[in-house]
Amino acid sequence: MAGILKKISIKESLSARLLLFTICFVLIAEVLIYVPSIANFRENWIEQKIAEANIAILVLEAAPDYIVSRMLTDELLISTENYSIMRRFDDGMDPQVLRAMEPYNVSARFDIRNVPWTESVRDAFETLIFMNRENYLMEVTGNASGEYGGEIVVVFDEILLCHDMLIYSRNIVLLTIVISLFTAMLVYYSLSNLLVRPVQKITDNMIAFRHAPEDLTKKFIPEDREDEIGLVMQELARMQDDVRKALNQKDHLAKLGGAISNINHDLRNMLSSAQLVSDHLSTIDDPVVQQLAPRFVKAIDRAIRLCENTLQYGGSEVEELNVKTFNLHNLVDDVTTSLGLYENENIKLQNNIATEEKIKADNDQLFRVLMNICRNAVQAIGETGNITINGIVENSQITVDISDDALGIPEKIKENLFQPFKTGSRGGTGLGLAISKEIITAHGGTLDLLKSDASGTTFRIILPLNN
C-alpha cells in the first residue's frame, strides 16, 4: 500500500492542487480589483495636482495687478512640480497664469471632468505601458476653486505620475502576495481538515480493504459528522460490511459445495442400491407392490437427480430446463406420496388442482419446488394440520396457491425468506426457498409469500401456461 501511495507526486496530490488553485484564484481576484483601483489612483493623483494648483494660483489674487515676481513664480512652479498653471474665468476676465521661462511643448491634453470609467482605465494603463516617454508633458484641465469659478489648467511631466503609479502598483503587488498566501493557508488548513484529510483516510482504507477485505483490524470507523463526507464514510463502512458478509457467504458456500460433493458420491451409491431393489420389486406379482413400485422407482430417480443438481446451486453454470407437458394434478399427488401424507391421519394435503390440468414446464424442477414448500409446511404444522393446493387458470397463466394452517412465519425470518443460509428452522440450510425461487424465475414465473399470520401461510406461484 505504501508503494501505491508513493506514486502520487506532490504535483498530483489533492493538497498541493488545492493550495495552488487557492493562490491562483486570489491573484485573479486581486487583478480584477487592481484594474479599477489603478484608474482611481490616477484620477485622485491628478485631482490632487489640480488642488495644489488652485492653492498656488491664489498668490496671484493677493498680488497687486495680479502680477508676481519671476522668482516667486518659479518657486510656485517648482514647489508644485508644474510647467505652468493657468486659471480661466467664466465671465471673460483675463486668465491668471504662472508659467516657466523656458519654452515647452504639450504632448497630450486631458479634461478630468466627467471622464467615463472605461476611458479612465484606458488612460491609466496607457500611462503605465509608455512610462519611459521623455519630456512627455500633460496638460490637464479641471474645475477651479473659489467664488469666481472657472477652470484651471496645469502642465506637468508624465514621469511624475508614472513614478507614483509604479510605487502604488508595487505596494498592491506586495499586498496581493501577502493576502493570497495568507488566504491560501487559511483555506488550505480549513479544507484540509474538512475535505482532504477525510478523503485521504477513505482512500487509505479502500486500498487496505482491497488487499485484505477479511482483515477486521482494518475495519473502517466513520467519523461523527453529518455532512456529505460523513455520509460517504457511513456508506463506505456499510458497503465494506456487506462485502465481508458476501465473501464469508461465498466461502461458506464453497465449503458446503465441497462437503456435498463428498456426500453426493456416497449417497449416489446408496441410491443405486435402492434402485436395484426397486427394479426387483417391479417383478413381484403383487397388486399392492405393482401399484407402489412405479412411484417408488420415480422417487429414487428424482433423488438421484437431486443429488446431481444440488452442487449446481451457487455455481457459474445455469442448468438447462427439460420442458415438457405433464399433468399438474398428478405431480401434486406425487408430492403427497413422497411426503408420506396419504397414510398420515393428522396432516392432510388437499389437492384442488383440476384432474386434467396440464402445464408445460420442467417436471422434476417443479416437483422440487412443490416439495420444498410443502415440506416446510409440514414442519411448521407439527402434529396436526392441513395443507391446501389450489390452482386457477387465467390470462394464459396458472396461479398455484400453497396454504397451511400453521402459526405463520416469524417477522425476523420474513426479511430474508428467499435468501440462502438465513433460515430460522433448526438444522436447515435455508436453501429450499432460495432454490425454489430461482427455479420459478427460470420458468418465467414468480414465487412470493402471499400472506403469513396466525391463521396460516400462503405461497403463490404464477407460471405461464405456454413456455
Short mmCIF file of C-alpha atoms in Angstrom, two decimals:
data_model
loop_
_atom_site.label_atom_id
_atom_site.label_comp_id
_atom_site.label_asym_id
_atom_site.label_seq_id
_atom_site.Cartn_x
_atom_site.Cartn_y
_atom_site.Cartn_z
CA MET A 1 0.00 0.00 0.00
CA ALA A 2 2.86 2.36 0.79
CA GLY A 3 4.26 1.78 -2.69
CA ILE A 4 0.97 2.77 -4.26
CA LEU A 5 0.70 5.93 -2.20
CA LYS A 6 4.29 6.95 -3.07
CA LYS A 7 3.35 7.03 -6.75
CA ILE A 8 1.26 10.14 -6.08
CA SER A 9 3.68 13.07 -6.56
CA ILE A 10 3.35 16.44 -4.89
CA LYS A 11 2.05 17.98 -8.10
CA GLU A 12 -0.66 15.32 -8.36
CA SER A 13 -1.75 15.41 -4.72
CA LEU A 14 -5.06 16.97 -3.82
CA SER A 15 -3.46 19.11 -1.11
CA ALA A 16 -0.92 20.72 -3.46
CA ARG A 17 -3.53 21.35 -6.13
CA LEU A 18 -5.85 22.90 -3.58
CA LEU A 19 -3.10 25.25 -2.38
CA LEU A 20 -2.13 26.28 -5.92
CA PHE A 21 -5.71 26.82 -7.02
CA THR A 22 -6.42 28.96 -3.95
CA ILE A 23 -3.38 31.17 -4.65
CA CYS A 24 -4.32 31.50 -8.32
CA PHE A 25 -7.92 32.42 -7.54
CA VAL A 26 -6.84 35.04 -5.00
CA LEU A 27 -4.40 36.50 -7.54
CA ILE A 28 -7.13 36.64 -10.17
CA ALA A 29 -9.41 38.40 -7.70
CA GLU A 30 -6.66 40.91 -6.86
CA VAL A 31 -6.07 41.59 -10.58
CA LEU A 32 -9.76 42.35 -11.00
CA ILE A 33 -9.51 44.71 -8.05
CA TYR A 34 -6.29 46.31 -9.32
CA VAL A 35 -7.74 47.42 -12.68
CA PRO A 36 -10.28 49.91 -11.28
CA SER A 37 -8.05 50.83 -8.34
CA ILE A 38 -5.12 51.98 -10.53
CA ALA A 39 -7.50 54.05 -12.64
CA ASN A 40 -8.95 55.56 -9.47
CA PHE A 41 -5.41 56.28 -8.18
CA ARG A 42 -4.56 58.16 -11.39
CA GLU A 43 -7.71 60.28 -11.10
CA ASN A 44 -7.04 61.08 -7.43
CA TRP A 45 -3.41 61.93 -8.21
CA ILE A 46 -4.42 64.40 -10.95
CA GLU A 47 -7.17 65.88 -8.75
CA GLN A 48 -4.55 66.42 -6.06
CA LYS A 49 -2.42 68.14 -8.67
CA ILE A 50 -5.37 70.43 -9.55
CA ALA A 51 -5.94 71.17 -5.85
CA GLU A 52 -2.29 72.21 -5.40
CA ALA A 53 -2.54 74.43 -8.49
CA ASN A 54 -5.66 76.10 -7.05
CA ILE A 55 -3.73 76.96 -3.90
CA ALA A 56 -0.73 78.26 -5.85
CA ILE A 57 -2.87 80.48 -8.09
CA LEU A 58 -4.32 82.24 -5.03
CA VAL A 59 -1.00 84.06 -4.72
CA LEU A 60 -1.82 85.99 -7.89
CA GLU A 61 -5.14 87.17 -6.45
CA ALA A 62 -3.31 88.70 -3.50
CA ALA A 63 -0.64 90.39 -5.65
CA PRO A 64 -1.05 93.99 -6.98
CA ASP A 65 -2.42 93.96 -10.53
CA TYR A 66 -2.33 90.11 -10.33
CA ILE A 67 1.40 90.16 -11.08
CA VAL A 68 4.15 88.39 -9.08
CA SER A 69 7.90 88.40 -9.49
CA ARG A 70 9.73 85.90 -11.65
CA MET A 71 11.39 84.41 -8.60
CA LEU A 72 8.08 83.80 -6.83
CA THR A 73 6.61 82.33 -9.99
CA ASP A 74 9.49 79.87 -10.31
CA GLU A 75 9.22 78.93 -6.65
CA LEU A 76 5.49 78.22 -7.01
CA LEU A 77 6.00 76.12 -10.13
CA ILE A 78 8.91 74.20 -8.59
CA SER A 79 7.02 73.51 -5.37
CA THR A 80 4.02 72.17 -7.30
CA GLU A 81 6.22 70.47 -9.93
CA ASN A 82 4.37 72.07 -12.83
CA TYR A 83 5.48 73.81 -16.01
CA SER A 84 2.55 76.18 -15.93
CA ILE A 85 -0.64 76.95 -14.03
CA MET A 86 -3.42 78.92 -15.68
CA ARG A 87 -6.85 79.88 -14.40
CA ARG A 88 -9.63 80.84 -16.82
CA PHE A 89 -12.74 82.70 -15.65
CA ASP A 90 -16.29 82.17 -16.87
CA ASP A 91 -17.10 85.92 -17.05
CA GLY A 92 -14.44 86.76 -19.63
CA MET A 93 -11.82 88.17 -17.23
CA ASP A 94 -8.19 87.84 -18.22
CA PRO A 95 -6.75 84.47 -17.18
CA GLN A 96 -4.28 84.19 -14.32
CA VAL A 97 -1.08 82.47 -15.44
CA LEU A 98 2.05 81.10 -13.78
CA ARG A 99 4.42 79.88 -16.50
CA ALA A 100 8.05 78.81 -16.73
CA MET A 101 10.50 80.87 -18.73
CA GLU A 102 11.80 78.06 -20.94
CA PRO A 103 9.60 77.03 -23.83
CA TYR A 104 7.83 73.64 -23.75
CA ASN A 105 5.55 71.55 -25.93
CA VAL A 106 2.42 69.85 -24.64
CA SER A 107 2.24 66.17 -25.71
CA ALA A 108 -1.28 65.29 -24.53
CA ARG A 109 -4.33 67.12 -23.20
CA PHE A 110 -6.88 65.70 -20.73
CA ASP A 111 -10.03 67.01 -19.12
CA ILE A 112 -10.71 65.18 -15.84
CA ARG A 113 -14.28 66.46 -15.61
CA ASN A 114 -16.90 63.76 -16.34
CA VAL A 115 -14.44 61.13 -17.62
CA PRO A 116 -16.06 57.74 -18.45
CA TRP A 117 -14.83 54.79 -16.39
CA THR A 118 -13.58 52.85 -19.40
CA GLU A 119 -11.63 55.85 -20.67
CA SER A 120 -10.09 56.36 -17.25
CA VAL A 121 -8.91 52.71 -17.18
CA ARG A 122 -7.51 53.02 -20.70
CA ASP A 123 -5.57 56.21 -19.84
CA ALA A 124 -4.15 54.62 -16.68
CA PHE A 125 -2.76 51.59 -18.48
CA GLU A 126 -1.51 53.74 -21.36
CA THR A 127 0.50 55.72 -18.80
CA LEU A 128 1.99 52.53 -17.36
CA ILE A 129 2.75 50.98 -20.74
CA PHE A 130 4.50 54.09 -22.16
CA MET A 131 6.08 55.18 -18.89
CA ASN A 132 9.56 55.71 -20.41
CA ARG A 133 8.50 58.60 -22.66
CA GLU A 134 10.90 61.57 -22.19
CA ASN A 135 9.69 65.19 -21.99
CA TYR A 136 6.09 63.97 -22.34
CA LEU A 137 4.14 66.88 -20.95
CA MET A 138 0.48 66.51 -19.99
CA GLU A 139 -1.99 69.38 -19.94
CA VAL A 140 -4.86 68.65 -17.58
CA THR A 141 -7.98 70.76 -17.16
CA GLY A 142 -10.13 70.73 -14.03
CA ASN A 143 -12.51 72.91 -12.05
CA ALA A 144 -11.10 75.97 -10.33
CA SER A 145 -11.95 76.66 -6.69
CA GLY A 146 -13.07 79.96 -5.21
CA GLU A 147 -16.01 82.29 -5.65
CA TYR A 148 -15.18 83.18 -9.24
CA GLY A 149 -15.34 79.59 -10.51
CA GLY A 150 -13.93 78.88 -13.95
CA GLU A 151 -11.37 76.21 -14.79
CA ILE A 152 -7.74 75.62 -14.06
CA VAL A 153 -5.18 74.15 -16.43
CA VAL A 154 -1.87 72.64 -15.31
CA VAL A 155 1.03 71.31 -17.37
CA PHE A 156 3.38 68.73 -15.81
CA ASP A 157 5.73 65.93 -16.83
CA GLU A 158 4.10 62.50 -17.10
CA ILE A 159 7.12 60.90 -15.42
CA LEU A 160 5.88 62.24 -12.07
CA LEU A 161 2.57 60.41 -12.48
CA CYS A 162 4.32 57.24 -13.70
CA HIS A 163 6.64 57.19 -10.70
CA ASP A 164 3.80 57.37 -8.18
CA MET A 165 1.68 54.85 -10.12
CA LEU A 166 4.60 52.40 -10.11
CA ILE A 167 5.03 52.77 -6.35
CA TYR A 168 1.30 52.21 -5.87
CA SER A 169 1.38 49.15 -8.15
CA ARG A 170 4.37 47.73 -6.28
CA ASN A 171 2.54 48.11 -2.98
CA ILE A 172 -0.57 46.47 -4.45
CA VAL A 173 1.52 43.54 -5.72
CA LEU A 174 3.21 43.03 -2.35
CA LEU A 175 -0.10 43.30 -0.54
CA THR A 176 -1.70 40.89 -3.02
CA ILE A 177 1.04 38.33 -2.47
CA VAL A 178 0.70 38.57 1.29
CA ILE A 179 -3.10 38.35 1.16
CA SER A 180 -3.07 35.47 -1.33
CA LEU A 181 -0.59 33.45 0.72
CA PHE A 182 -2.41 34.14 3.98
CA THR A 183 -5.81 33.36 2.43
CA ALA A 184 -4.44 30.26 0.75
CA MET A 185 -3.08 28.99 4.06
CA LEU A 186 -6.39 29.61 5.82
CA VAL A 187 -8.41 27.99 3.04
CA TYR A 188 -5.92 25.13 2.76
CA TYR A 189 -5.98 24.50 6.50
CA SER A 190 -9.78 24.58 6.59
CA LEU A 191 -10.34 22.39 3.53
CA SER A 192 -7.51 20.08 4.54
CA ASN A 193 -9.33 19.27 7.78
CA LEU A 194 -12.81 19.26 6.27
CA LEU A 195 -12.08 17.52 2.96
CA VAL A 196 -8.52 16.42 2.17
CA ARG A 197 -7.78 14.55 5.40
CA PRO A 198 -11.09 12.61 5.39
CA VAL A 199 -10.66 11.77 1.69
CA GLN A 200 -7.11 10.56 2.40
CA LYS A 201 -8.48 8.44 5.26
CA ILE A 202 -11.11 6.95 2.96
CA THR A 203 -8.51 6.32 0.23
CA ASP A 204 -6.09 4.57 2.60
CA ASN A 205 -8.86 2.38 3.97
CA MET A 206 -10.12 1.45 0.50
CA ILE A 207 -6.61 0.41 -0.57
CA ALA A 208 -6.17 -1.62 2.62
CA PHE A 209 -9.59 -3.20 2.18
CA ARG A 210 -8.80 -4.18 -1.41
CA HIS A 211 -5.66 -6.02 -0.29
CA ALA A 212 -7.23 -7.76 2.73
CA PRO A 213 -11.03 -7.45 2.91
CA GLU A 214 -11.23 -10.13 5.59
CA ASP A 215 -8.90 -8.26 7.98
CA LEU A 216 -11.20 -6.89 10.68
CA THR A 217 -8.37 -4.94 12.33
CA LYS A 218 -8.57 -2.52 9.40
CA LYS A 219 -12.32 -2.04 9.71
CA PHE A 220 -13.30 1.47 8.68
CA ILE A 221 -14.65 3.64 11.52
CA PRO A 222 -16.61 6.62 10.13
CA GLU A 223 -16.25 10.00 11.77
CA ASP A 224 -19.11 11.54 13.69
CA ARG A 225 -20.17 14.18 11.16
CA GLU A 226 -23.45 14.83 9.37
CA ASP A 227 -22.25 16.42 6.12
CA GLU A 228 -21.67 14.78 2.73
CA ILE A 229 -18.24 13.43 3.73
CA GLY A 230 -19.77 11.88 6.84
CA LEU A 231 -22.46 10.25 4.70
CA VAL A 232 -19.78 8.85 2.36
CA MET A 233 -17.89 7.43 5.33
CA GLN A 234 -21.01 5.79 6.76
CA GLU A 235 -21.96 4.28 3.40
CA LEU A 236 -18.38 3.05 2.88
CA ALA A 237 -18.45 1.31 6.27
CA ARG A 238 -21.81 -0.31 5.45
CA MET A 239 -20.61 -1.35 1.99
CA GLN A 240 -17.48 -2.98 3.42
CA ASP A 241 -19.57 -4.86 5.99
CA ASP A 242 -21.87 -6.09 3.22
CA VAL A 243 -18.91 -7.16 1.08
CA ARG A 244 -17.36 -9.02 4.01
CA LYS A 245 -20.65 -10.82 4.63
CA ALA A 246 -20.94 -11.69 0.94
CA LEU A 247 -17.36 -13.01 0.87
CA ASN A 248 -17.98 -15.08 4.00
CA GLN A 249 -21.18 -16.44 2.48
CA LYS A 250 -19.34 -17.27 -0.72
CA ASP A 251 -16.62 -19.02 1.25
CA HIS A 252 -19.20 -20.99 3.23
CA LEU A 253 -20.96 -21.92 0.00
CA ALA A 254 -17.72 -23.17 -1.50
CA LYS A 255 -17.01 -25.27 1.57
CA LEU A 256 -20.59 -26.56 1.54
CA GLY A 257 -20.15 -27.50 -2.12
CA GLY A 258 -17.04 -29.48 -1.28
CA ALA A 259 -18.81 -31.28 1.54
CA ILE A 260 -21.87 -32.03 -0.61
CA SER A 261 -19.59 -33.33 -3.34
CA ASN A 262 -18.26 -35.97 -0.96
CA ILE A 263 -21.71 -36.78 0.41
CA ASN A 264 -23.12 -36.92 -3.10
CA HIS A 265 -20.70 -39.69 -4.09
CA ASP A 266 -21.67 -41.90 -1.19
CA LEU A 267 -25.37 -41.08 -1.46
CA ARG A 268 -25.47 -41.97 -5.14
CA ASN A 269 -24.02 -45.39 -4.32
CA MET A 270 -26.74 -45.91 -1.72
CA LEU A 271 -29.46 -44.80 -4.12
CA SER A 272 -28.06 -47.10 -6.81
CA SER A 273 -28.51 -49.99 -4.41
CA ALA A 274 -32.04 -48.82 -3.67
CA GLN A 275 -32.69 -48.61 -7.40
CA LEU A 276 -31.68 -52.25 -7.81
CA VAL A 277 -34.13 -53.18 -5.06
CA SER A 278 -36.88 -51.15 -6.72
CA ASP A 279 -36.21 -52.90 -10.03
CA HIS A 280 -36.56 -56.21 -8.25
CA LEU A 281 -39.82 -55.10 -6.62
CA SER A 282 -41.30 -54.36 -10.04
CA THR A 283 -41.01 -58.08 -10.87
CA ILE A 284 -43.05 -59.24 -7.86
CA ASP A 285 -46.57 -60.25 -8.85
CA ASP A 286 -48.46 -58.43 -6.13
CA PRO A 287 -51.16 -55.82 -6.86
CA VAL A 288 -50.06 -53.52 -4.00
CA VAL A 289 -46.41 -53.82 -4.98
CA GLN A 290 -47.23 -53.21 -8.62
CA GLN A 291 -49.17 -50.07 -7.65
CA LEU A 292 -46.48 -48.60 -5.41
CA ALA A 293 -43.37 -49.74 -7.28
CA PRO A 294 -43.58 -47.13 -10.14
CA ARG A 295 -43.87 -44.29 -7.66
CA PHE A 296 -41.02 -45.73 -5.64
CA VAL A 297 -38.84 -46.01 -8.73
CA LYS A 298 -39.74 -42.46 -9.75
CA ALA A 299 -38.87 -41.18 -6.28
CA ILE A 300 -35.49 -42.93 -6.44
CA ASP A 301 -34.79 -41.37 -9.86
CA ARG A 302 -35.69 -37.92 -8.53
CA ALA A 303 -33.45 -38.44 -5.50
CA ILE A 304 -30.51 -39.32 -7.76
CA ARG A 305 -31.15 -36.29 -9.94
CA LEU A 306 -31.48 -34.12 -6.84
CA CYS A 307 -28.04 -35.22 -5.67
CA GLU A 308 -26.57 -34.38 -9.06
CA ASN A 309 -28.14 -30.93 -9.18
CA THR A 310 -27.51 -29.81 -5.60
CA LEU A 311 -23.93 -28.82 -6.43
CA GLN A 312 -25.15 -26.51 -9.16
CA TYR A 313 -26.50 -24.03 -6.64
CA GLY A 314 -24.03 -21.18 -6.32
CA GLY A 315 -22.11 -22.33 -9.38
CA SER A 316 -21.49 -20.29 -12.52
CA GLU A 317 -23.34 -22.66 -14.83
CA VAL A 318 -27.12 -22.50 -15.22
CA GLU A 319 -28.98 -25.79 -15.58
CA GLU A 320 -30.97 -26.14 -18.76
CA LEU A 321 -34.71 -26.75 -18.34
CA ASN A 322 -36.15 -30.04 -19.60
CA VAL A 323 -39.53 -28.60 -20.60
CA LYS A 324 -42.38 -30.93 -21.44
CA THR A 325 -46.14 -31.12 -20.93
CA PHE A 326 -47.35 -33.08 -17.90
CA ASN A 327 -50.36 -33.38 -15.57
CA LEU A 328 -50.04 -30.91 -12.67
CA HIS A 329 -52.65 -32.74 -10.56
CA ASN A 330 -50.63 -35.94 -10.71
CA LEU A 331 -47.45 -34.05 -9.82
CA VAL A 332 -49.10 -32.79 -6.62
CA ASP A 333 -50.15 -36.38 -5.84
CA ASP A 334 -46.52 -37.44 -6.23
CA VAL A 335 -45.55 -34.76 -3.71
CA THR A 336 -48.20 -36.08 -1.32
CA THR A 337 -46.85 -39.60 -1.69
CA SER A 338 -43.21 -38.52 -1.27
CA LEU A 339 -44.08 -36.68 1.95
CA GLY A 340 -45.95 -39.75 3.25
CA LEU A 341 -49.19 -37.84 3.70
CA TYR A 342 -51.52 -40.41 2.11
CA GLU A 343 -51.36 -42.61 5.20
CA ASN A 344 -50.98 -39.68 7.64
CA GLU A 345 -54.24 -39.11 9.51
CA ASN A 346 -53.05 -36.00 11.37
CA ILE A 347 -51.71 -33.89 8.44
CA LYS A 348 -53.79 -33.81 5.28
CA LEU A 349 -52.80 -32.40 1.89
CA GLN A 350 -55.82 -31.29 -0.15
CA ASN A 351 -55.11 -31.34 -3.90
CA ASN A 352 -57.59 -28.90 -5.52
CA ILE A 353 -55.82 -28.79 -8.88
CA ALA A 354 -58.14 -29.86 -11.71
CA THR A 355 -57.58 -33.53 -12.56
CA GLU A 356 -56.99 -32.78 -16.23
CA GLU A 357 -54.89 -29.63 -15.68
CA LYS A 358 -51.72 -29.78 -17.78
CA ILE A 359 -48.73 -27.48 -17.72
CA LYS A 360 -45.61 -27.12 -19.84
CA ALA A 361 -42.55 -26.97 -17.60
CA ASP A 362 -39.66 -28.99 -16.18
CA ASN A 363 -41.40 -31.79 -14.28
CA ASP A 364 -38.54 -32.58 -11.91
CA GLN A 365 -37.76 -28.94 -11.17
CA LEU A 366 -41.38 -28.05 -10.42
CA PHE A 367 -41.67 -31.16 -8.23
CA ARG A 368 -38.65 -29.87 -6.33
CA VAL A 369 -40.35 -26.52 -5.75
CA LEU A 370 -43.61 -28.02 -4.50
CA MET A 371 -41.70 -30.50 -2.37
CA ASN A 372 -39.67 -27.75 -0.69
CA ILE A 373 -42.71 -25.59 0.10
CA CYS A 374 -44.90 -28.48 1.30
CA ARG A 375 -42.10 -29.94 3.42
CA ASN A 376 -41.70 -26.55 5.12
CA ALA A 377 -45.48 -26.52 5.71
CA VAL A 378 -45.37 -29.99 7.31
CA GLN A 379 -42.55 -28.88 9.61
CA ALA A 380 -44.45 -25.71 10.55
CA ILE A 381 -47.71 -27.59 11.25
CA GLY A 382 -46.12 -30.04 13.65
CA GLU A 383 -48.60 -32.68 14.77
CA THR A 384 -51.99 -31.77 13.28
CA GLY A 385 -53.00 -29.51 10.39
CA ASN A 386 -53.93 -29.12 6.76
CA ILE A 387 -52.18 -28.17 3.54
CA THR A 388 -54.22 -26.96 0.58
CA ILE A 389 -53.03 -26.52 -3.00
CA ASN A 390 -55.32 -24.54 -5.31
CA GLY A 391 -54.87 -23.71 -8.97
CA ILE A 392 -56.55 -21.00 -11.04
CA VAL A 393 -56.01 -20.58 -14.79
CA GLU A 394 -56.45 -17.02 -16.04
CA ASN A 395 -54.94 -14.88 -18.82
CA SER A 396 -52.69 -17.66 -20.22
CA GLN A 397 -51.13 -18.29 -16.84
CA ILE A 398 -51.78 -20.52 -13.85
CA THR A 399 -51.73 -19.33 -10.27
CA VAL A 400 -50.93 -22.00 -7.69
CA ASP A 401 -51.55 -21.17 -4.02
CA ILE A 402 -49.99 -23.43 -1.38
CA SER A 403 -51.57 -22.79 2.02
CA ASP A 404 -51.25 -24.23 5.50
CA ASP A 405 -52.97 -23.52 8.82
CA ALA A 406 -49.83 -23.29 10.96
CA LEU A 407 -48.97 -20.30 13.16
CA GLY A 408 -47.20 -18.36 10.42
CA ILE A 409 -43.62 -17.28 9.72
CA PRO A 410 -41.88 -15.04 12.29
CA GLU A 411 -41.25 -11.47 11.12
CA LYS A 412 -37.49 -11.86 11.54
CA ILE A 413 -37.43 -14.76 9.08
CA LYS A 414 -39.68 -12.97 6.57
CA GLU A 415 -36.99 -10.33 5.95
CA ASN A 416 -34.63 -12.91 4.41
CA LEU A 417 -37.10 -15.60 3.44
CA PHE A 418 -35.66 -16.27 -0.01
CA GLN A 419 -32.01 -15.74 0.99
CA PRO A 420 -29.79 -18.85 1.36
CA PHE A 421 -28.33 -19.78 4.74
CA LYS A 422 -30.71 -17.48 6.61
CA THR A 423 -33.38 -19.95 7.68
CA GLY A 424 -34.94 -19.92 11.10
CA SER A 425 -35.51 -23.67 11.34
CA ARG A 426 -33.17 -25.85 13.35
CA GLY A 427 -30.91 -27.98 11.18
CA GLY A 428 -31.94 -26.28 7.92
CA THR A 429 -29.65 -24.59 5.41
CA GLY A 430 -32.12 -22.06 4.06
CA LEU A 431 -31.53 -23.28 0.51
CA GLY A 432 -35.02 -24.66 -0.15
CA LEU A 433 -36.93 -21.45 -0.84
CA ALA A 434 -33.89 -19.79 -2.45
CA ILE A 435 -33.57 -22.66 -4.94
CA SER A 436 -37.35 -22.73 -5.48
CA LYS A 437 -37.46 -19.04 -6.35
CA GLU A 438 -34.60 -19.46 -8.83
CA ILE A 439 -36.40 -22.38 -10.50
CA ILE A 440 -39.70 -20.48 -10.84
CA THR A 441 -37.85 -17.39 -12.14
CA ALA A 442 -36.09 -19.59 -14.73
CA HIS A 443 -39.56 -20.68 -15.91
CA GLY A 444 -40.55 -17.04 -16.42
CA GLY A 445 -42.79 -17.02 -13.36
CA THR A 446 -42.84 -15.63 -9.82
CA LEU A 447 -42.77 -17.10 -6.33
CA ASP A 448 -43.90 -14.86 -3.47
CA LEU A 449 -45.14 -15.05 0.07
CA LEU A 450 -48.78 -14.03 -0.28
CA LYS A 451 -49.56 -13.90 3.44
CA SER A 452 -48.36 -15.28 6.75
CA ASP A 453 -50.12 -14.67 10.06
CA ALA A 454 -51.66 -16.56 12.96
CA SER A 455 -54.22 -18.13 10.62
CA GLY A 456 -51.59 -19.68 8.37
CA THR A 457 -49.18 -19.11 5.49
CA THR A 458 -49.79 -18.96 1.74
CA PHE A 459 -47.16 -19.05 -1.00
CA ARG A 460 -48.22 -18.07 -4.53
CA ILE A 461 -46.63 -19.42 -7.71
CA ILE A 462 -47.53 -17.80 -11.04
CA LEU A 463 -46.40 -19.61 -14.17
CA PRO A 464 -47.16 -19.07 -17.87
CA LEU A 465 -49.07 -21.96 -19.40
CA ASN A 466 -47.11 -21.93 -22.68
CA ASN A 467 -43.36 -21.59 -22.17
#
